[in-house]
Amino acid sequence: GTRPDDGSDGSSDLALQVLEACKRLGRPGGNCTVRVHPGTPQRLLEACAALIRTGIGYPAVANEEPIIQGLIEHGYAPEHARDYCCVGCIETQIPGKQAPWADGRANPLYMLSVALFRGQDALTGKQVAPDPGDPASFEDFYQLFISLGQRQIRDLIAVADGQQRGHYERREEFTSPLLGALLDDCIARGRDMNDGGACYPGCFGFGSMGIASVADSLMAIRQLVYEQRRFTLDQLRHMLRADFVGYEAERELVLRTVPKFGNDSDEVDQLAVRVVTDLAAEYDRHRTPEGGHYFMLMGANVQNISAGREVGATPDGRRSREPLSDAASPTFGRDLAGPTAAIRSTAKLPYHLCVGGNVVNMKLAPACLEGEA
């Protein structure tokens, strides 16, 4: 990545040696991340590609430009923003200057389903939100979905806030003297890292799962219900309640004719951009008890599987209880225009708004990566 002081390239022979050590060990575990930017030397990029080509699963390649931009926009000094690291998997941390932070998960596809089913949980039939009636236009439906998504965020933050507030109010009992001694400026301030001693307070992130599932579902509603009027909302709900059983032809129509995120189709890609922008804005309105940020992430680990069990069939053609799409990646099997198109779609997302960290996973057949070309 870049040097903290002046933003010039900070890569060295040590980075190449780390990658070579990983290659020799051949161990498919642990985390190794390479921060890249427009000035990253070609030899380092090729060393990354050579290691990825072995099938080992890393290094993760992190585009640092939007992360540094986002950190600066959130009030971090440029020299500290350029010194960020990825802690754990992809979570953004300022090493030596920031208290540790935690994260949780958010399921916006569940709220889209609630919006479509007029405030009901489609699986249980329970009324979890007021019945808004049927929105007259797609814009009305979108605003209903976003308002429910923002409500979900506030509910999640209320839980996280409650969990953290008790520790913060009793911070003299929850001290970390060893870790605090290693963080600027705990010693200079004479305060524990949990008591405002660190340069920056810890943050709390929420991984918003299923971004592609949400965008694909919104696209299906816009095209088939509001634009082409192939179905009414009531007919769509009926098909989804039946989990598409008896409606296989209608499901094929959804799968084959509606644009999907991951194919460089601006129509649906910009819906994904809009969703991320609107949800990230809600996180930005809140602060932790310690004064840290609530950050949006686009990550799931494997929890998009368990999250999918909470959601019935959705308008994108996904069947009931199936997994959501993974993090910021296209829905599996829906990106049919090749890896370059998938990358072009995912590159449109406003990652600088999701400073917590983001994931795009891609798997390629080994034959695709044979030879130097």
mmCIF file of N, CA and C in Angstrom, residues 201-310:
data_model
loop_
_atom_site.group_PDB
_atom_site.id
_atom_site.type_symbol
_atom_site.label_atom_id
_atom_site.label_comp_id
_atom_site.label_asym_id
_atom_site.label_seq_id
_atom_site.Cartn_x
_atom_site.Cartn_y
_atom_site.Cartn_z
ATOM 1 N N PRO A 201 -11.634 6.261 18.982
ATOM 2 C CA PRO A 201 -12.441 5.240 19.668
ATOM 3 C C PRO A 201 -12.695 4.038 18.766
ATOM 4 N N GLY A 202 -13.022 2.931 19.380
ATOM 5 C CA GLY A 202 -13.396 1.760 18.596
ATOM 6 C C GLY A 202 -14.706 1.999 17.869
ATOM 7 N N CYS A 203 -14.894 1.312 16.764
ATOM 8 C CA CYS A 203 -16.111 1.446 15.973
ATOM 9 C C CYS A 203 -16.896 0.137 16.027
ATOM 10 N N PHE A 204 -18.065 0.153 15.456
ATOM 11 C CA PHE A 204 -18.889 -1.058 15.387
ATOM 12 C C PHE A 204 -19.435 -1.151 13.974
ATOM 13 N N GLY A 205 -19.241 -2.301 13.335
ATOM 14 C CA GLY A 205 -19.670 -2.451 11.956
ATOM 15 C C GLY A 205 -20.792 -3.456 11.814
ATOM 16 N N PHE A 206 -21.623 -3.265 10.798
ATOM 17 C CA PHE A 206 -22.671 -4.221 10.467
ATOM 18 C C PHE A 206 -22.491 -4.674 9.022
ATOM 19 N N GLY A 207 -22.263 -5.968 8.848
ATOM 20 C CA GLY A 207 -22.142 -6.522 7.511
ATOM 21 C C GLY A 207 -23.513 -6.661 6.878
ATOM 22 N N SER A 208 -23.778 -5.851 5.862
ATOM 23 C CA SER A 208 -25.053 -5.951 5.151
ATOM 24 C C SER A 208 -24.943 -7.044 4.107
ATOM 25 N N MET A 209 -25.709 -8.098 4.301
ATOM 26 C CA MET A 209 -25.595 -9.282 3.450
ATOM 27 C C MET A 209 -26.586 -9.215 2.285
ATOM 28 N N GLY A 210 -26.246 -9.912 1.213
ATOM 29 C CA GLY A 210 -27.205 -10.091 0.124
ATOM 30 C C GLY A 210 -27.470 -8.870 -0.719
ATOM 31 N N ILE A 211 -26.463 -8.032 -0.946
ATOM 32 C CA ILE A 211 -26.663 -6.812 -1.742
ATOM 33 C C ILE A 211 -27.173 -7.157 -3.144
ATOM 34 N N ALA A 212 -26.600 -8.184 -3.781
ATOM 35 C CA ALA A 212 -27.040 -8.558 -5.125
ATOM 36 C C ALA A 212 -28.452 -9.127 -5.101
ATOM 37 N N SER A 213 -28.783 -9.911 -4.078
ATOM 38 C CA SER A 213 -30.149 -10.451 -3.964
ATOM 39 C C SER A 213 -31.168 -9.325 -3.870
ATOM 40 N N VAL A 214 -30.806 -8.279 -3.127
ATOM 41 C CA VAL A 214 -31.703 -7.127 -2.985
ATOM 42 C C VAL A 214 -31.857 -6.407 -4.321
ATOM 43 N N ALA A 215 -30.734 -6.114 -4.979
ATOM 44 C CA ALA A 215 -30.786 -5.386 -6.258
ATOM 45 C C ALA A 215 -31.546 -6.189 -7.315
ATOM 46 N N ASP A 216 -31.281 -7.493 -7.382
ATOM 47 C CA ASP A 216 -31.975 -8.335 -8.369
ATOM 48 C C ASP A 216 -33.477 -8.379 -8.097
ATOM 49 N N SER A 217 -33.859 -8.419 -6.814
ATOM 50 C CA SER A 217 -35.283 -8.450 -6.460
ATOM 51 C C SER A 217 -35.959 -7.132 -6.811
ATOM 52 N N LEU A 218 -35.295 -6.026 -6.496
ATOM 53 C CA LEU A 218 -35.854 -4.714 -6.837
ATOM 54 C C LEU A 218 -36.020 -4.575 -8.349
ATOM 55 N N MET A 219 -35.032 -5.076 -9.099
ATOM 56 C CA MET A 219 -35.105 -4.990 -10.555
ATOM 57 C C MET A 219 -36.291 -5.788 -11.081
ATOM 58 N N ALA A 220 -36.531 -6.968 -10.510
ATOM 59 C CA ALA A 220 -37.652 -7.795 -10.952
ATOM 60 C C ALA A 220 -38.980 -7.100 -10.660
ATOM 61 N N ILE A 221 -39.096 -6.494 -9.494
ATOM 62 C CA ILE A 221 -40.331 -5.782 -9.142
ATOM 63 C C ILE A 221 -40.544 -4.599 -10.086
ATOM 64 N N ARG A 222 -39.491 -3.838 -10.319
ATOM 65 C CA ARG A 222 -39.627 -2.662 -11.186
ATOM 66 C C ARG A 222 -40.032 -3.060 -12.600
ATOM 67 N N GLN A 223 -39.349 -4.076 -13.150
ATOM 68 C CA GLN A 223 -39.584 -4.428 -14.553
ATOM 69 C C GLN A 223 -40.906 -5.168 -14.751
ATOM 70 N N LEU A 224 -41.148 -6.194 -13.942
ATOM 71 C CA LEU A 224 -42.282 -7.089 -14.202
ATOM 72 C C LEU A 224 -43.597 -6.590 -13.616
ATOM 73 N N VAL A 225 -43.517 -5.810 -12.526
ATOM 74 C CA VAL A 225 -44.755 -5.322 -11.898
ATOM 75 C C VAL A 225 -45.103 -3.919 -12.367
ATOM 76 N N TYR A 226 -44.140 -3.003 -12.266
ATOM 77 C CA TYR A 226 -44.466 -1.590 -12.498
ATOM 78 C C TYR A 226 -44.263 -1.133 -13.936
ATOM 79 N N GLU A 227 -43.320 -1.732 -14.665
ATOM 80 C CA GLU A 227 -43.066 -1.293 -16.038
ATOM 81 C C GLU A 227 -43.825 -2.147 -17.056
ATOM 82 N N GLN A 228 -43.618 -3.440 -17.034
ATOM 83 C CA GLN A 228 -44.268 -4.319 -18.028
ATOM 84 C C GLN A 228 -45.647 -4.792 -17.588
ATOM 85 N N ARG A 229 -45.918 -4.684 -16.282
ATOM 86 C CA ARG A 229 -47.206 -5.111 -15.711
ATOM 87 C C ARG A 229 -47.537 -6.568 -16.068
ATOM 88 N N ARG A 230 -46.513 -7.423 -16.019
ATOM 89 C CA ARG A 230 -46.729 -8.853 -16.242
ATOM 90 C C ARG A 230 -47.450 -9.488 -15.050
ATOM 91 N N PHE A 231 -47.150 -8.983 -13.838
ATOM 92 C CA PHE A 231 -47.800 -9.467 -12.626
ATOM 93 C C PHE A 231 -48.264 -8.276 -11.803
ATOM 94 N N THR A 232 -49.266 -8.487 -10.991
ATOM 95 C CA THR A 232 -49.588 -7.513 -9.939
ATOM 96 C C THR A 232 -48.781 -7.904 -8.701
ATOM 97 N N LEU A 233 -48.717 -7.000 -7.743
ATOM 98 C CA LEU A 233 -48.045 -7.330 -6.487
ATOM 99 C C LEU A 233 -48.715 -8.517 -5.812
ATOM 100 N N ASP A 234 -50.031 -8.593 -5.910
ATOM 101 C CA ASP A 234 -50.764 -9.693 -5.293
ATOM 102 C C ASP A 234 -50.401 -11.028 -5.961
ATOM 103 N N GLN A 235 -50.299 -11.026 -7.283
ATOM 104 C CA GLN A 235 -49.918 -12.245 -7.996
ATOM 105 C C GLN A 235 -48.485 -12.655 -7.648
ATOM 106 N N LEU A 236 -47.611 -11.670 -7.532
ATOM 107 C CA LEU A 236 -46.223 -11.951 -7.159
ATOM 108 C C LEU A 236 -46.156 -12.564 -5.765
ATOM 109 N N ARG A 237 -46.903 -11.981 -4.841
ATOM 110 C CA ARG A 237 -46.923 -12.542 -3.485
ATOM 111 C C ARG A 237 -47.422 -13.989 -3.494
ATOM 112 N N HIS A 238 -48.425 -14.270 -4.295
ATOM 113 C CA HIS A 238 -48.987 -15.622 -4.374
ATOM 114 C C HIS A 238 -47.929 -16.611 -4.870
ATOM 115 N N MET A 239 -47.166 -16.222 -5.886
ATOM 116 C CA MET A 239 -46.102 -17.090 -6.404
ATOM 117 C C MET A 239 -45.025 -17.334 -5.355
ATOM 118 N N LEU A 240 -44.680 -16.285 -4.622
ATOM 119 C CA LEU A 240 -43.618 -16.420 -3.623
ATOM 120 C C LEU A 240 -44.076 -17.270 -2.442
ATOM 121 N N ARG A 241 -45.335 -17.099 -2.044
ATOM 122 C CA ARG A 241 -45.854 -17.956 -0.963
ATOM 123 C C ARG A 241 -45.815 -19.430 -1.373
ATOM 124 N N ALA A 242 -46.044 -19.702 -2.650
ATOM 125 C CA ALA A 242 -46.010 -21.078 -3.170
ATOM 126 C C ALA A 242 -44.589 -21.553 -3.438
ATOM 127 N N ASP A 243 -43.600 -20.666 -3.171
ATOM 128 C CA ASP A 243 -42.187 -20.983 -3.434
ATOM 129 C C ASP A 243 -41.979 -21.378 -4.896
ATOM 130 N N PHE A 244 -42.755 -20.746 -5.789
ATOM 131 C CA PHE A 244 -42.708 -20.952 -7.238
ATOM 132 C C PHE A 244 -43.194 -22.340 -7.668
ATOM 133 N N VAL A 245 -43.699 -23.146 -6.727
ATOM 134 C CA VAL A 245 -44.244 -24.448 -7.111
ATOM 135 C C VAL A 245 -45.527 -24.213 -7.912
ATOM 136 N N GLY A 246 -45.566 -24.736 -9.130
ATOM 137 C CA GLY A 246 -46.682 -24.473 -10.024
ATOM 138 C C GLY A 246 -46.488 -23.204 -10.831
ATOM 139 N N TYR A 247 -45.408 -22.499 -10.560
ATOM 140 C CA TYR A 247 -45.113 -21.241 -11.286
ATOM 141 C C TYR A 247 -43.696 -21.300 -11.859
ATOM 142 N N GLU A 248 -43.326 -22.483 -12.349
ATOM 143 C CA GLU A 248 -41.968 -22.656 -12.867
ATOM 144 C C GLU A 248 -41.722 -21.763 -14.090
ATOM 145 N N ALA A 249 -42.723 -21.608 -14.950
ATOM 146 C CA ALA A 249 -42.559 -20.760 -16.143
ATOM 147 C C ALA A 249 -42.345 -19.310 -15.745
ATOM 148 N N GLU A 250 -43.088 -18.856 -14.719
ATOM 149 C CA GLU A 250 -42.925 -17.473 -14.243
ATOM 150 C C GLU A 250 -41.540 -17.282 -13.627
ATOM 151 N N ARG A 251 -41.054 -18.301 -12.910
ATOM 152 C CA ARG A 251 -39.708 -18.199 -12.326
ATOM 153 C C ARG A 251 -38.657 -18.126 -13.424
ATOM 154 N N GLU A 252 -38.818 -18.907 -14.463
ATOM 155 C CA GLU A 252 -37.880 -18.849 -15.591
ATOM 156 C C GLU A 252 -37.899 -17.470 -16.244
ATOM 157 N N LEU A 253 -39.082 -16.856 -16.313
ATOM 158 C CA LEU A 253 -39.189 -15.500 -16.856
ATOM 159 C C LEU A 253 -38.356 -14.533 -16.030
ATOM 160 N N VAL A 254 -38.451 -14.671 -14.697
ATOM 161 C CA VAL A 254 -37.661 -13.813 -13.796
ATOM 162 C C VAL A 254 -36.172 -14.056 -14.001
ATOM 163 N N LEU A 255 -35.784 -15.312 -14.067
ATOM 164 C CA LEU A 255 -34.361 -15.645 -14.147
ATOM 165 C C LEU A 255 -33.749 -15.262 -15.483
ATOM 166 N N ARG A 256 -34.527 -15.358 -16.565
ATOM 167 C CA ARG A 256 -33.944 -15.201 -17.896
ATOM 168 C C ARG A 256 -34.127 -13.821 -18.521
ATOM 169 N N THR A 257 -35.122 -13.066 -18.081
ATOM 170 C CA THR A 257 -35.398 -11.794 -18.765
ATOM 171 C C THR A 257 -35.071 -10.558 -17.937
ATOM 172 N N VAL A 258 -34.937 -10.714 -16.634
ATOM 173 C CA VAL A 258 -34.665 -9.547 -15.782
ATOM 174 C C VAL A 258 -33.155 -9.400 -15.593
ATOM 175 N N PRO A 259 -32.581 -8.219 -15.861
ATOM 176 C CA PRO A 259 -31.132 -8.026 -15.673
ATOM 177 C C PRO A 259 -30.712 -8.349 -14.243
ATOM 178 N N LYS A 260 -29.502 -8.940 -14.111
ATOM 179 C CA LYS A 260 -28.982 -9.340 -12.819
ATOM 180 C C LYS A 260 -27.670 -8.618 -12.534
ATOM 181 N N PHE A 261 -27.479 -8.265 -11.269
ATOM 182 C CA PHE A 261 -26.219 -7.665 -10.827
ATOM 183 C C PHE A 261 -25.071 -8.638 -11.106
ATOM 184 N N GLY A 262 -23.984 -8.097 -11.659
ATOM 185 C CA GLY A 262 -22.826 -8.927 -11.974
ATOM 186 C C GLY A 262 -22.594 -9.124 -13.451
ATOM 187 N N ASN A 263 -23.420 -8.475 -14.290
ATOM 188 C CA ASN A 263 -23.287 -8.603 -15.742
ATOM 189 C C ASN A 263 -23.015 -7.267 -16.425
ATOM 190 N N ASP A 264 -22.578 -6.288 -15.641
ATOM 191 C CA ASP A 264 -22.291 -4.940 -16.145
ATOM 192 C C ASP A 264 -23.516 -4.313 -16.792
ATOM 193 N N SER A 265 -24.675 -4.532 -16.169
ATOM 194 C CA SER A 265 -25.919 -3.903 -16.620
ATOM 195 C C SER A 265 -26.208 -2.718 -15.700
ATOM 196 N N ASP A 266 -26.096 -1.522 -16.241
ATOM 197 C CA ASP A 266 -26.259 -0.324 -15.410
ATOM 198 C C ASP A 266 -27.624 -0.256 -14.730
ATOM 199 N N GLU A 267 -28.636 -0.790 -15.401
ATOM 200 C CA GLU A 267 -29.996 -0.739 -14.862
ATOM 201 C C GLU A 267 -30.066 -1.302 -13.455
ATOM 202 N N VAL A 268 -29.550 -2.513 -13.296
ATOM 203 C CA VAL A 268 -29.622 -3.172 -11.990
ATOM 204 C C VAL A 268 -28.444 -2.773 -11.111
ATOM 205 N N ASP A 269 -27.280 -2.528 -11.703
ATOM 206 C CA ASP A 269 -26.107 -2.145 -10.913
ATOM 207 C C ASP A 269 -26.360 -0.841 -10.162
ATOM 208 N N GLN A 270 -27.040 0.109 -10.803
ATOM 209 C CA GLN A 270 -27.300 1.386 -10.148
ATOM 210 C C GLN A 270 -28.336 1.246 -9.031
ATOM 211 N N LEU A 271 -29.195 0.235 -9.112
ATOM 212 C CA LEU A 271 -30.079 -0.046 -7.984
ATOM 213 C C LEU A 271 -29.256 -0.489 -6.778
ATOM 214 N N ALA A 272 -28.259 -1.335 -7.018
ATOM 215 C CA ALA A 272 -27.376 -1.765 -5.930
ATOM 216 C C ALA A 272 -26.644 -0.566 -5.332
ATOM 217 N N VAL A 273 -26.148 0.317 -6.195
ATOM 218 C CA VAL A 273 -25.459 1.526 -5.722
ATOM 219 C C VAL A 273 -26.395 2.365 -4.849
ATOM 220 N N ARG A 274 -27.638 2.511 -5.299
ATOM 221 C CA ARG A 274 -28.601 3.335 -4.559
ATOM 222 C C ARG A 274 -28.913 2.729 -3.191
ATOM 223 N N VAL A 275 -29.080 1.415 -3.140
ATOM 224 C CA VAL A 275 -29.374 0.743 -1.865
ATOM 225 C C VAL A 275 -28.227 0.940 -0.888
ATOM 226 N N VAL A 276 -27.000 0.697 -1.347
ATOM 227 C CA VAL A 276 -25.840 0.837 -0.470
ATOM 228 C C VAL A 276 -25.715 2.276 0.028
ATOM 229 N N THR A 277 -25.907 3.239 -0.869
ATOM 230 C CA THR A 277 -25.810 4.657 -0.499
ATOM 231 C C THR A 277 -26.832 5.017 0.576
ATOM 232 N N ASP A 278 -28.067 4.573 0.400
ATOM 233 C CA ASP A 278 -29.131 4.938 1.329
ATOM 234 C C ASP A 278 -28.976 4.245 2.683
ATOM 235 N N LEU A 279 -28.552 2.984 2.679
ATOM 236 C CA LEU A 279 -28.375 2.281 3.951
ATOM 237 C C LEU A 279 -27.158 2.814 4.703
ATOM 238 N N ALA A 280 -26.073 3.081 3.984
ATOM 239 C CA ALA A 280 -24.865 3.608 4.636
ATOM 240 C C ALA A 280 -25.146 4.943 5.307
ATOM 241 N N ALA A 281 -26.011 5.758 4.708
ATOM 242 C CA ALA A 281 -26.337 7.068 5.282
ATOM 243 C C ALA A 281 -26.990 6.923 6.647
ATOM 244 N N GLU A 282 -27.785 5.866 6.835
ATOM 245 C CA GLU A 282 -28.429 5.660 8.139
ATOM 246 C C GLU A 282 -27.394 5.298 9.202
ATOM 247 N N TYR A 283 -26.451 4.429 8.873
ATOM 248 C CA TYR A 283 -25.394 4.096 9.830
ATOM 249 C C TYR A 283 -24.632 5.346 10.257
ATOM 250 N N ASP A 284 -24.372 6.224 9.291
ATOM 251 C CA ASP A 284 -23.578 7.425 9.566
ATOM 252 C C ASP A 284 -24.258 8.377 10.534
ATOM 253 N N ARG A 285 -25.548 8.223 10.739
ATOM 254 C CA ARG A 285 -26.259 9.128 11.647
ATOM 255 C C ARG A 285 -26.076 8.751 13.111
ATOM 256 N N HIS A 286 -25.403 7.651 13.396
ATOM 257 C CA HIS A 286 -25.326 7.143 14.766
ATOM 258 C C HIS A 286 -23.873 7.049 15.234
ATOM 259 N N ARG A 287 -23.688 7.089 16.549
ATOM 260 C CA ARG A 287 -22.378 6.955 17.181
ATOM 261 C C ARG A 287 -22.461 5.959 18.322
ATOM 262 N N THR A 288 -21.352 5.267 18.587
ATOM 263 C CA THR A 288 -21.278 4.340 19.714
ATOM 264 C C THR A 288 -21.223 5.143 21.015
ATOM 265 N N PRO A 289 -21.470 4.508 22.167
ATOM 266 C CA PRO A 289 -21.365 5.235 23.449
ATOM 267 C C PRO A 289 -20.003 5.891 23.641
ATOM 268 N N GLU A 290 -18.981 5.291 23.049
ATOM 269 C CA GLU A 290 -17.621 5.810 23.179
ATOM 270 C C GLU A 290 -17.344 6.953 22.192
ATOM 271 N N GLY A 291 -18.277 7.153 21.239
ATOM 272 C CA GLY A 291 -18.082 8.198 20.237
ATOM 273 C C GLY A 291 -17.562 7.692 18.911
ATOM 274 N N GLY A 292 -17.430 6.371 18.755
ATOM 275 C CA GLY A 292 -16.970 5.803 17.488
ATOM 276 C C GLY A 292 -18.084 5.742 16.457
ATOM 277 N N HIS A 293 -17.709 5.374 15.246
ATOM 278 C CA HIS A 293 -18.673 5.295 14.149
ATOM 279 C C HIS A 293 -19.358 3.928 14.125
ATOM 280 N N TYR A 294 -20.597 3.933 13.673
ATOM 281 C CA TYR A 294 -21.235 2.704 13.220
ATOM 282 C C TYR A 294 -21.020 2.637 11.718
ATOM 283 N N PHE A 295 -20.265 1.652 11.282
ATOM 284 C CA PHE A 295 -19.914 1.526 9.878
ATOM 285 C C PHE A 295 -20.738 0.438 9.197
ATOM 286 N N MET A 296 -21.068 0.686 7.954
ATOM 287 C CA MET A 296 -21.631 -0.368 7.120
ATOM 288 C C MET A 296 -20.494 -1.141 6.473
ATOM 289 N N LEU A 297 -20.620 -2.458 6.448
ATOM 290 C CA LEU A 297 -19.724 -3.320 5.702
ATOM 291 C C LEU A 297 -20.543 -4.059 4.654
ATOM 292 N N MET A 298 -19.881 -4.572 3.649
ATOM 293 C CA MET A 298 -20.523 -5.536 2.764
ATOM 294 C C MET A 298 -19.751 -6.837 2.918
ATOM 295 N N GLY A 299 -20.158 -7.614 3.900
ATOM 296 C CA GLY A 299 -19.495 -8.869 4.215
ATOM 297 C C GLY A 299 -20.491 -9.814 4.842
ATOM 298 N N ALA A 300 -20.197 -11.098 4.785
ATOM 299 C CA ALA A 300 -21.140 -12.078 5.320
ATOM 300 C C ALA A 300 -20.455 -13.251 5.996
ATOM 301 N N ASN A 301 -19.157 -13.489 5.724
ATOM 302 C CA ASN A 301 -18.528 -14.760 6.077
ATOM 303 C C ASN A 301 -19.388 -15.864 5.463
ATOM 304 N N VAL A 302 -19.969 -16.729 6.270
ATOM 305 C CA VAL A 302 -20.903 -17.717 5.713
ATOM 306 C C VAL A 302 -22.311 -17.491 6.251
ATOM 307 N N GLN A 303 -22.520 -16.341 6.892
ATOM 308 C CA GLN A 303 -23.817 -16.109 7.521
ATOM 309 C C GLN A 303 -24.914 -15.751 6.521
ATOM 310 N N ASN A 304 -24.544 -15.561 5.250
ATOM 311 C CA ASN A 304 -25.588 -15.409 4.236
ATOM 312 C C ASN A 304 -26.395 -16.702 4.102
ATOM 313 N N ILE A 305 -25.831 -17.811 4.584
ATOM 314 C CA ILE A 305 -26.566 -19.088 4.550
ATOM 315 C C ILE A 305 -27.646 -19.092 5.627
ATOM 316 N N SER A 306 -27.254 -18.788 6.877
ATOM 317 C CA SER A 306 -28.236 -18.771 7.967
ATOM 318 C C SER A 306 -29.234 -17.632 7.783
ATOM 319 N N ALA A 307 -28.779 -16.496 7.239
ATOM 320 C CA ALA A 307 -29.693 -15.373 6.994
ATOM 321 C C ALA A 307 -30.743 -15.747 5.955
ATOM 322 N N GLY A 308 -30.351 -16.569 4.990
ATOM 323 C CA GLY A 308 -31.298 -16.995 3.969
ATOM 324 C C GLY A 308 -32.427 -17.836 4.533
ATOM 325 N N ARG A 309 -32.163 -18.528 5.632
ATOM 326 C CA ARG A 309 -33.202 -19.360 6.255
ATOM 327 C C ARG A 309 -34.303 -18.516 6.887
ATOM 328 N N GLU A 310 -34.037 -17.216 7.058
ATOM 329 C CA GLU A 310 -35.024 -16.318 7.656
ATOM 330 C C GLU A 310 -35.958 -15.708 6.615
#
